[in-house]
PDB file of C-alpha atoms in Angstrom:
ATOM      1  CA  UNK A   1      48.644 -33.310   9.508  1.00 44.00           C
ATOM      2  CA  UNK A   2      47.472 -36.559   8.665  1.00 47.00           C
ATOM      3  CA  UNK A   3      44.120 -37.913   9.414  1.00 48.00           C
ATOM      4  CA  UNK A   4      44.484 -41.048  12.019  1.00 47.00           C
ATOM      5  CA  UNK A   5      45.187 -41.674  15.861  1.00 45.00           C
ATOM      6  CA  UNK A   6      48.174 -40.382  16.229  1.00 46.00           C
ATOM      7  CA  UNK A   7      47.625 -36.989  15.284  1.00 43.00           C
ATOM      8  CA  UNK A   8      44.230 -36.803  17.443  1.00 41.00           C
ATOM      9  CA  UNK A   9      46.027 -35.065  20.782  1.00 43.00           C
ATOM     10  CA  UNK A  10      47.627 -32.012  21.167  1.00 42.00           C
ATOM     11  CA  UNK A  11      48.558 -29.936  23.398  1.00 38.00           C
ATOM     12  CA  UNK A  12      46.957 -26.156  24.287  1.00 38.00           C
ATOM     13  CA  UNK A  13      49.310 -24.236  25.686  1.00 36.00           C
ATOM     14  CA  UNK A  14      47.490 -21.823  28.120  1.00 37.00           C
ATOM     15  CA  UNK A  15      49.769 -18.808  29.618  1.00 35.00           C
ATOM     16  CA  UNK A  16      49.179 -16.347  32.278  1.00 33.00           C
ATOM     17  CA  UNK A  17      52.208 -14.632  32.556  1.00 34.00           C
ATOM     18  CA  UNK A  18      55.680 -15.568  31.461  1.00 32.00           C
ATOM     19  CA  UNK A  19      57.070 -16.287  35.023  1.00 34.00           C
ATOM     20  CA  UNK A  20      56.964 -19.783  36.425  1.00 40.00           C
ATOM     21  CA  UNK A  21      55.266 -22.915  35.025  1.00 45.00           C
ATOM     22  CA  UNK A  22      52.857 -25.871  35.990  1.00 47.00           C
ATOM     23  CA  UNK A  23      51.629 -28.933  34.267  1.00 48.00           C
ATOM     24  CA  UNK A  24      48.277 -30.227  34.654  1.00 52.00           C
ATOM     25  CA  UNK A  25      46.240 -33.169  32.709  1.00 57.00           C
ATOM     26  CA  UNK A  26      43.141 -31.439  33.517  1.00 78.00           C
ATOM     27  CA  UNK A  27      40.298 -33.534  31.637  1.00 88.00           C
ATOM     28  CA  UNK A  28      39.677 -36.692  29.614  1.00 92.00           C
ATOM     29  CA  UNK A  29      37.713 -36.240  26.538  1.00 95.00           C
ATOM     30  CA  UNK A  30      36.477 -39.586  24.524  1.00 95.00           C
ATOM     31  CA  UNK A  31      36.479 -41.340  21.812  1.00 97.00           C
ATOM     32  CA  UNK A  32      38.768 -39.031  19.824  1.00 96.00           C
ATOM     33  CA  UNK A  33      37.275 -40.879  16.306  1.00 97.00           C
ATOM     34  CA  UNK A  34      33.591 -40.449  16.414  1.00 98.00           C
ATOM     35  CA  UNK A  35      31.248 -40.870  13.490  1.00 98.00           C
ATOM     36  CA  UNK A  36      27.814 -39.436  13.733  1.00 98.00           C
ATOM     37  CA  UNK A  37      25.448 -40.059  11.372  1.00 97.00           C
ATOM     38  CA  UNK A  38      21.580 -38.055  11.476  1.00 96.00           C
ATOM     39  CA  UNK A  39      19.904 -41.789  12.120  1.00 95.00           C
ATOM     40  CA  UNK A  40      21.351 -42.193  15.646  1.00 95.00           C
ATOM     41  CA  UNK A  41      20.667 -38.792  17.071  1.00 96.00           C
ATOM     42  CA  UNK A  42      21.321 -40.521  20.511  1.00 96.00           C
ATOM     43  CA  UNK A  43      24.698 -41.733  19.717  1.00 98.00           C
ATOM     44  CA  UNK A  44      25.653 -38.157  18.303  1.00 98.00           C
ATOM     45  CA  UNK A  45      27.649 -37.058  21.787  1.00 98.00           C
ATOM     46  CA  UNK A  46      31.314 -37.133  22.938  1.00 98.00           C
ATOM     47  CA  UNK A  47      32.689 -37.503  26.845  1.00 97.00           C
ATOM     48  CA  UNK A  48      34.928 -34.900  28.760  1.00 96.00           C
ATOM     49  CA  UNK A  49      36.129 -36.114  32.194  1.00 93.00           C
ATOM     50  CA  UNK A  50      37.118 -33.969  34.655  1.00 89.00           C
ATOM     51  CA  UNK A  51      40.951 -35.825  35.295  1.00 80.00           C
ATOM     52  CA  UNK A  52      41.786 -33.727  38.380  1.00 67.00           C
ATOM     53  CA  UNK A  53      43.491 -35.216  41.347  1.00 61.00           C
ATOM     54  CA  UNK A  54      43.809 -33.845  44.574  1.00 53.00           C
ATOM     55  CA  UNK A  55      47.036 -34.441  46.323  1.00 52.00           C
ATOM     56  CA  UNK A  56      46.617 -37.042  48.901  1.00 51.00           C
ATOM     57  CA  UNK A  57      47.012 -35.315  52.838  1.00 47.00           C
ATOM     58  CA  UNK A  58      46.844 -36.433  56.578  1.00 52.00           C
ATOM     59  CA  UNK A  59      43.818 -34.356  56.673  1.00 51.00           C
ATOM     60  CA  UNK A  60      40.344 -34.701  54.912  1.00 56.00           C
ATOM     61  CA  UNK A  61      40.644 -31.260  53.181  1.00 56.00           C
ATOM     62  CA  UNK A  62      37.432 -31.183  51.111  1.00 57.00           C
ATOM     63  CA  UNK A  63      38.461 -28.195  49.204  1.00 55.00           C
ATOM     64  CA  UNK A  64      40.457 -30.516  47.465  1.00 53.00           C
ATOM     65  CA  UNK A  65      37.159 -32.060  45.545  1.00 55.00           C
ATOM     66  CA  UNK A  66      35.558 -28.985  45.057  1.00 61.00           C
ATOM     67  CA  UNK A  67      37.473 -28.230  41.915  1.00 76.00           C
ATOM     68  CA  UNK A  68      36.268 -27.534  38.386  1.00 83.00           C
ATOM     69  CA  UNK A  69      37.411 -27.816  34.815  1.00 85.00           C
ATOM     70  CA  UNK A  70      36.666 -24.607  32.857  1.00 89.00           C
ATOM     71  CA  UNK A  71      36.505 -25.934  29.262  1.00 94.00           C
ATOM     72  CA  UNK A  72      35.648 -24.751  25.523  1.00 94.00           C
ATOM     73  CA  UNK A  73      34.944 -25.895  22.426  1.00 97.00           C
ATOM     74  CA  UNK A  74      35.048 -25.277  18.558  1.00 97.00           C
ATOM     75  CA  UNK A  75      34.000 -26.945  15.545  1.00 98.00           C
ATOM     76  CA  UNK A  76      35.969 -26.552  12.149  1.00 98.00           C
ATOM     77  CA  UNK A  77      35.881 -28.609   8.801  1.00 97.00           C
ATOM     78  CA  UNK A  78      38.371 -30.233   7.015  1.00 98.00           C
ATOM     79  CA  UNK A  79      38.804 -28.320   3.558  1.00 96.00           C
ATOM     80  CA  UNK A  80      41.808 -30.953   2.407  1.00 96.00           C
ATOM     81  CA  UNK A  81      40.657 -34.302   4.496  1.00 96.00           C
ATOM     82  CA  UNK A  82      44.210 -36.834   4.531  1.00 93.00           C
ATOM     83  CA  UNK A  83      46.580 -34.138   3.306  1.00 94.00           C
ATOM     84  CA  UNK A  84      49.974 -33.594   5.624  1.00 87.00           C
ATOM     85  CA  UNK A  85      48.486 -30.135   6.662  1.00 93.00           C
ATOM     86  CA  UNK A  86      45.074 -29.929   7.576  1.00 94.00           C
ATOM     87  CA  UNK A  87      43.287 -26.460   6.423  1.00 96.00           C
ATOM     88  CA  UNK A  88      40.165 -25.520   8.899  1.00 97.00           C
ATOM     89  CA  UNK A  89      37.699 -23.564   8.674  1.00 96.00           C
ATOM     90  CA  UNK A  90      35.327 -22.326  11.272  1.00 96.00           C
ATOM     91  CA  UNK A  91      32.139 -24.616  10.792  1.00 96.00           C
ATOM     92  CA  UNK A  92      29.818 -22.153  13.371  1.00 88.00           C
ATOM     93  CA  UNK A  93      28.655 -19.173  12.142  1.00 85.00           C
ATOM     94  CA  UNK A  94      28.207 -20.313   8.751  1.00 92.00           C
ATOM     95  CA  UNK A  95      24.944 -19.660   7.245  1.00 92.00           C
ATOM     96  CA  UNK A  96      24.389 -23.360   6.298  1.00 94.00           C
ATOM     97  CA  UNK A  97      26.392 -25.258   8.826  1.00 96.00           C
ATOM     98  CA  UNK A  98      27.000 -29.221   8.392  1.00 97.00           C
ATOM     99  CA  UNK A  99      26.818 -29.809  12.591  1.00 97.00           C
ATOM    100  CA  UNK A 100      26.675 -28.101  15.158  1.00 97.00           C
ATOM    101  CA  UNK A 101      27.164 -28.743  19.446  1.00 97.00           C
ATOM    102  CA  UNK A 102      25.877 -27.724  22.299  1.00 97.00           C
ATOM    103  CA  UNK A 103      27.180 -26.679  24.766  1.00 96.00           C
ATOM    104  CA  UNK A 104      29.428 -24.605  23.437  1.00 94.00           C
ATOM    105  CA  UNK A 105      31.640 -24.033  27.009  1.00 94.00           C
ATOM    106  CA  UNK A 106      30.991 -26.051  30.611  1.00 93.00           C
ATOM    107  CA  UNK A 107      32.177 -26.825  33.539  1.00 92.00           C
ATOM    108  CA  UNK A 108      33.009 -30.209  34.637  1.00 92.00           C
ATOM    109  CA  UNK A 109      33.231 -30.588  38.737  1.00 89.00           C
ATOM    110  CA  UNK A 110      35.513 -32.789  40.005  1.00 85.00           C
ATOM    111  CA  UNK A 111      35.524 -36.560  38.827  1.00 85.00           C
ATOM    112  CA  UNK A 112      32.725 -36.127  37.116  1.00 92.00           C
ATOM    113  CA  UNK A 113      31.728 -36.349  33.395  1.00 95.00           C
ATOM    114  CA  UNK A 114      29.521 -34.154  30.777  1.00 96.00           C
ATOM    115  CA  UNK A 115      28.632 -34.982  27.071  1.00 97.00           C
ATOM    116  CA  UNK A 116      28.427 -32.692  24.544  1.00 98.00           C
ATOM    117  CA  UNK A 117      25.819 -33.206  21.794  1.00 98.00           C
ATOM    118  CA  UNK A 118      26.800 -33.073  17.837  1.00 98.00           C
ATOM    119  CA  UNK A 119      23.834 -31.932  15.786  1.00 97.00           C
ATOM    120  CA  UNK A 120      23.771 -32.938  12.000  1.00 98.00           C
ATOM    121  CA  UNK A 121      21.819 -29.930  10.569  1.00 97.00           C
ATOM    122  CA  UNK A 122      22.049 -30.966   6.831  1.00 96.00           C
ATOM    123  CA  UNK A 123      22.473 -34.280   5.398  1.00 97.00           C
ATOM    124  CA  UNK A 124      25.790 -35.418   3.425  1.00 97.00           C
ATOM    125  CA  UNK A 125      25.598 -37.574   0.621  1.00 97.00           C
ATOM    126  CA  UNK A 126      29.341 -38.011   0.909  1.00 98.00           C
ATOM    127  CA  UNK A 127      31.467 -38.476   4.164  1.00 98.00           C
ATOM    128  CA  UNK A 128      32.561 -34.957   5.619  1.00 98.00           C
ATOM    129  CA  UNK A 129      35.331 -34.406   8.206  1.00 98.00           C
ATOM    130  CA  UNK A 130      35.413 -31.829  11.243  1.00 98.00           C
ATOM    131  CA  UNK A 131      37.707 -31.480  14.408  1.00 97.00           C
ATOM    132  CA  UNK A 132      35.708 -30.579  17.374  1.00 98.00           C
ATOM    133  CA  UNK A 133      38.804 -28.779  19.663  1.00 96.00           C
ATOM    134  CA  UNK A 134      38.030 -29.117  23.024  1.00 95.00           C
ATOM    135  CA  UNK A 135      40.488 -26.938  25.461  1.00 91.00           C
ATOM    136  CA  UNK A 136      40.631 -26.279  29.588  1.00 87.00           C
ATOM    137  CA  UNK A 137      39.919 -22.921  30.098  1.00 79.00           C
ATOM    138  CA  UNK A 138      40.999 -20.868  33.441  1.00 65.00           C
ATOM    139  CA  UNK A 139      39.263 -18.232  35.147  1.00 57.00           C
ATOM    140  CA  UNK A 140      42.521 -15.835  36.056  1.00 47.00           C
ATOM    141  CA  UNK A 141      41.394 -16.306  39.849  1.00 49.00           C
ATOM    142  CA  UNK A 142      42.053 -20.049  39.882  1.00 52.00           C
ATOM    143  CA  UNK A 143      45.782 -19.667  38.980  1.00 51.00           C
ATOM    144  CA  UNK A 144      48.963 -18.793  40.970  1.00 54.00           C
ATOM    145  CA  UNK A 145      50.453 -15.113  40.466  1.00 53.00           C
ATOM    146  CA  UNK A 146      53.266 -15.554  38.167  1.00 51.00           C
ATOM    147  CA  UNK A 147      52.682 -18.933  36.831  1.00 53.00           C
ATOM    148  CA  UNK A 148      52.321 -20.391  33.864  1.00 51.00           C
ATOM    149  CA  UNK A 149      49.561 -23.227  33.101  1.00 53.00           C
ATOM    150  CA  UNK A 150      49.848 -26.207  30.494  1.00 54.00           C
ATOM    151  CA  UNK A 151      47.583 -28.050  29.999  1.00 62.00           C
ATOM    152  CA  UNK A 152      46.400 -30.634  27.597  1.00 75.00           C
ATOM    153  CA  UNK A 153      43.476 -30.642  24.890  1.00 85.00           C
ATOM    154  CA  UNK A 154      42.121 -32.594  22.277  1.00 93.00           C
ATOM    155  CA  UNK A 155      41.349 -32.340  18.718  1.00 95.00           C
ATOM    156  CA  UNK A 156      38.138 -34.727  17.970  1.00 98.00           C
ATOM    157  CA  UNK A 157      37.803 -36.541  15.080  1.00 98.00           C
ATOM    158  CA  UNK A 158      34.069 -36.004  13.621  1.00 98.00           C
ATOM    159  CA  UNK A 159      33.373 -38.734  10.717  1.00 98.00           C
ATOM    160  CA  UNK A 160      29.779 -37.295   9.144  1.00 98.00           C
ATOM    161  CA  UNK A 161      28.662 -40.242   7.639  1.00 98.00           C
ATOM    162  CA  UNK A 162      25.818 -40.271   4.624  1.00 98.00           C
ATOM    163  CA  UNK A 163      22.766 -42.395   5.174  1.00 97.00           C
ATOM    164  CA  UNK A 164      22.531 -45.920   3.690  1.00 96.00           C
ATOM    165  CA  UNK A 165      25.284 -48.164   2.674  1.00 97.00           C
ATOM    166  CA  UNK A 166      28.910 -46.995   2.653  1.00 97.00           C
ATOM    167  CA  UNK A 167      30.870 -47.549  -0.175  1.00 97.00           C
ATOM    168  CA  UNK A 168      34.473 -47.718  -0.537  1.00 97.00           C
ATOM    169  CA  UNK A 169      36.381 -47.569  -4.085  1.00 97.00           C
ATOM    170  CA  UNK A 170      39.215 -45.758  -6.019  1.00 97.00           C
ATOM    171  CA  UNK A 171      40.402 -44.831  -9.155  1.00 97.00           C
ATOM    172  CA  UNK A 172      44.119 -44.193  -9.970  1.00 97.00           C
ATOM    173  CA  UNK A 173      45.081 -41.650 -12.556  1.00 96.00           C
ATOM    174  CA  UNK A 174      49.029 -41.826 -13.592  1.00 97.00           C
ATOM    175  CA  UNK A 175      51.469 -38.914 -14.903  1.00 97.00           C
ATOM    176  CA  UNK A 176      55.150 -40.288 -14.812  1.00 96.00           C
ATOM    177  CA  UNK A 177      55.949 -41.257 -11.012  1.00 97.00           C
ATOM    178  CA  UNK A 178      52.656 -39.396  -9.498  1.00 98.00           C
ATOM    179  CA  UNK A 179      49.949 -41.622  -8.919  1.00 98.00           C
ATOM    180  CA  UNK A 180      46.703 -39.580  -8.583  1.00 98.00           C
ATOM    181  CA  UNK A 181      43.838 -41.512  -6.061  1.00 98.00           C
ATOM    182  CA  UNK A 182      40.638 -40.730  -6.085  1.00 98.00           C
ATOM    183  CA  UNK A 183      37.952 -41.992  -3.573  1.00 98.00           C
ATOM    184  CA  UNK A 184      34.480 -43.083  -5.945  1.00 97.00           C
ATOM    185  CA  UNK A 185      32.496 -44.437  -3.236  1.00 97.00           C
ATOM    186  CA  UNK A 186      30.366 -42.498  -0.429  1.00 98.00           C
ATOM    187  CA  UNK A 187      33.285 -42.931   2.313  1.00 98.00           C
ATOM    188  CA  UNK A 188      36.687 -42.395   2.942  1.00 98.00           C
ATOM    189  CA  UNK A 189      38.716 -45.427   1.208  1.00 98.00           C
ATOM    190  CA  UNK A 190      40.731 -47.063   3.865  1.00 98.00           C
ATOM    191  CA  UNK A 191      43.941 -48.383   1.674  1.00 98.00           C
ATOM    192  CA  UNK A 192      46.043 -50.656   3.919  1.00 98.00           C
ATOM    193  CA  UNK A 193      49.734 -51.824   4.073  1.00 98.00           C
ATOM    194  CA  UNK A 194      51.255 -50.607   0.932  1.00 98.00           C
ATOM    195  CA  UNK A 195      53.388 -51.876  -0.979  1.00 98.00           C
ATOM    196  CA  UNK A 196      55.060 -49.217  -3.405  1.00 98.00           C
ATOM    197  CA  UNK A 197      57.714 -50.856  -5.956  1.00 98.00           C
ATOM    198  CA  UNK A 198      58.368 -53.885  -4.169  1.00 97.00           C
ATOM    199  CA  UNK A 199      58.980 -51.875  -0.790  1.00 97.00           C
ATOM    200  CA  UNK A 200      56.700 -51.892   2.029  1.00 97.00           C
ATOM    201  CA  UNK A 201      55.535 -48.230   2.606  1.00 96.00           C
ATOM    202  CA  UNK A 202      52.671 -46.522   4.700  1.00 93.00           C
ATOM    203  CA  UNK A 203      50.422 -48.829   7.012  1.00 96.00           C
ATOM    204  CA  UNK A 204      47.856 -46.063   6.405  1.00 96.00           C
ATOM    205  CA  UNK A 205      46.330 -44.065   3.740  1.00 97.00           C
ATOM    206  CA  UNK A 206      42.599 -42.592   3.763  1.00 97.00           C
ATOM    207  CA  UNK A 207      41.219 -40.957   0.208  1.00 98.00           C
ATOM    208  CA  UNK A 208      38.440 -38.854   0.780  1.00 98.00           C
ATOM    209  CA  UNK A 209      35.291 -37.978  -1.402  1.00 97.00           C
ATOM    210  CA  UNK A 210      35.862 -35.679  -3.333  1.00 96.00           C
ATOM    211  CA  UNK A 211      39.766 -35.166  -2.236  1.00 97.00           C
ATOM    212  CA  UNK A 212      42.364 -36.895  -4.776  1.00 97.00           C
ATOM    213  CA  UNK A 213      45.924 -37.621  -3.100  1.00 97.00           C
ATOM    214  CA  UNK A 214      48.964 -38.286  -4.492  1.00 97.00           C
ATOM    215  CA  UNK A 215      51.332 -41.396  -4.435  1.00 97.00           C
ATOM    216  CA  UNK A 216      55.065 -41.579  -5.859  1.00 98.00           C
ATOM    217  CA  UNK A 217      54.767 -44.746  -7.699  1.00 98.00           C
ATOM    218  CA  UNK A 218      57.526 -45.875 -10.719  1.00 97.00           C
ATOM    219  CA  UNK A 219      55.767 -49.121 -11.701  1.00 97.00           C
ATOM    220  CA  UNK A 220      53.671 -51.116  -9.035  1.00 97.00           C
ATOM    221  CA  UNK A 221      51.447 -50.668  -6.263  1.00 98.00           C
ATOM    222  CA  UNK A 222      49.965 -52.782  -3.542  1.00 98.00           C
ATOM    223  CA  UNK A 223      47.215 -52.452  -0.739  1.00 98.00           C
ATOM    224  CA  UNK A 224      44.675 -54.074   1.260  1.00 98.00           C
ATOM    225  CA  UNK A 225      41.152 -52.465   0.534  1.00 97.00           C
ATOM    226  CA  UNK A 226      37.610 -53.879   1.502  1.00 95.00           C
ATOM    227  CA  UNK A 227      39.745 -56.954   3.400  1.00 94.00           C
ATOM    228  CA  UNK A 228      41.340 -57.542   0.036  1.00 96.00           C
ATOM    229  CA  UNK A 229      44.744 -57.183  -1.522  1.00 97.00           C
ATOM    230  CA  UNK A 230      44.653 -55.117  -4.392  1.00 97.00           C
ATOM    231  CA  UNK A 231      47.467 -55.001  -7.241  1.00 97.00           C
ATOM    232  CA  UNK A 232      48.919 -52.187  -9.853  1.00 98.00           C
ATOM    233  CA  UNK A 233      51.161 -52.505 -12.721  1.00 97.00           C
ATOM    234  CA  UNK A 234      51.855 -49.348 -14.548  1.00 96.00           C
ATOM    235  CA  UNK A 235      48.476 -48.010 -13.204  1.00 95.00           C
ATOM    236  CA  UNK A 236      46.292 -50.785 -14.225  1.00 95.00           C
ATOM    237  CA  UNK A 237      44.769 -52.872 -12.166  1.00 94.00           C
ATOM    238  CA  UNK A 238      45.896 -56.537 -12.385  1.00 89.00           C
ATOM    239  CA  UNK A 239      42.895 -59.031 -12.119  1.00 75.00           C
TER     240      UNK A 239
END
């Protein structure tokens, strides 16, 4: 799974039996990028919004706003950051975790909104990627006999930035057709609009620290890096 917007929602499929269905969009979580960074402590939160609507009626039923979004939350790193495939791992109960959030599980009342604070407990000297995975959760009580709830949740971004500057560069290594990129600065290097043997290819493609990736690349190569076009000829840069 590729790291960028459009693989940021998904859906949580949450099942109480087998008989019967419903759909609900039950909160709002932002931004789904975030980058936290131990110098603005402050700025370290994300946003869940309860998005419940009550259906509209002749009659002012207040039980209608006294709803609540049951919701949870985990935090995994990236082990292979920009690969197809992400592979997590569990970043809490580590004995040296990177981050970690609080609260772990709340409850958001109707309209309303709640933050949840990511801690940096270590610094990075390199960038280091997490998905926080924030899901409704349903007491069995609130649901219909025989129905089954969907419901939609979000995997968050986390961009754990190093202190200072940020740096981005590459280096290519070349075998044949396989183009080996590796990220030498302190952040992810953001290579734009390539251009792979005269063909336009991929609008996108982050290198991590730390995390070589692979291009398919007979003779030249083209991308915008640092607000600059960049140029490859038989894996040399061309000045």
């Amino acid at each position: 799974m590729k790291s960028n917007k459009k693989t940021f929602l998904k859906l949580a499929v949450l099942c109480t039996s087998i008989i019967g269905a419903s759909f609900a969009h039950a909160i709002e979580v932002f931004p789904i990028v975030k980058e936290i960074q131990e110098s603005t402590p402050r700025d370290n939160f994300i946003t869940i919004k309860s998005a419940f609507r009550p259906v509209d009626t002749d009659t002012d039923d207040k039980s209608a706003k006294q709803q609540y979004e049951f919701v949870t939350l985990e935090l995994f790193s990236i082990n292979n950051p920009g690969d197809e495939k992400e592979k997590l791992t569990k970043e809490l109960g580590k004995d040296s975790p990177w981050l970690v959030f609080s609260p772990t599980r709340l409850v958001v009342p109707y309209g309303e909104m709640r933050k949840v604070r990511i801690m940096p407990m270590k610094p990075v000297e390199k960038e280091q990627l997490f998905r926080l995975r924030v899901r409704p959760s349903y007491p069995e009580d609130s649901l219909n006999p025989g129905k089954v709830r969907f419901a939609v949740g979000y995997d968050v971004l986390l961009r754990y930035l190093p202190a200072g500057t940020h740096t981005q560069s590459i280096e290519m290594k070349c075998q044949g057709n396989k183009w080996t990129v590796w990220a030498t600065g302190n952040v992810r290097s953001e290579m734009r609009n390539l251009v792979i043997d005269g063909r336009k290819d991929q609008k996108a493609f982050n290198v991590y620290p730390d995390h070589p990736r692979v291009l398919t690349v007979n003779n030249t190569l083209a991308f915008e890096m640092n607000g600059k076009v960049q140029n490859y000829n038989s894996c040399r840069v061309k000045e």
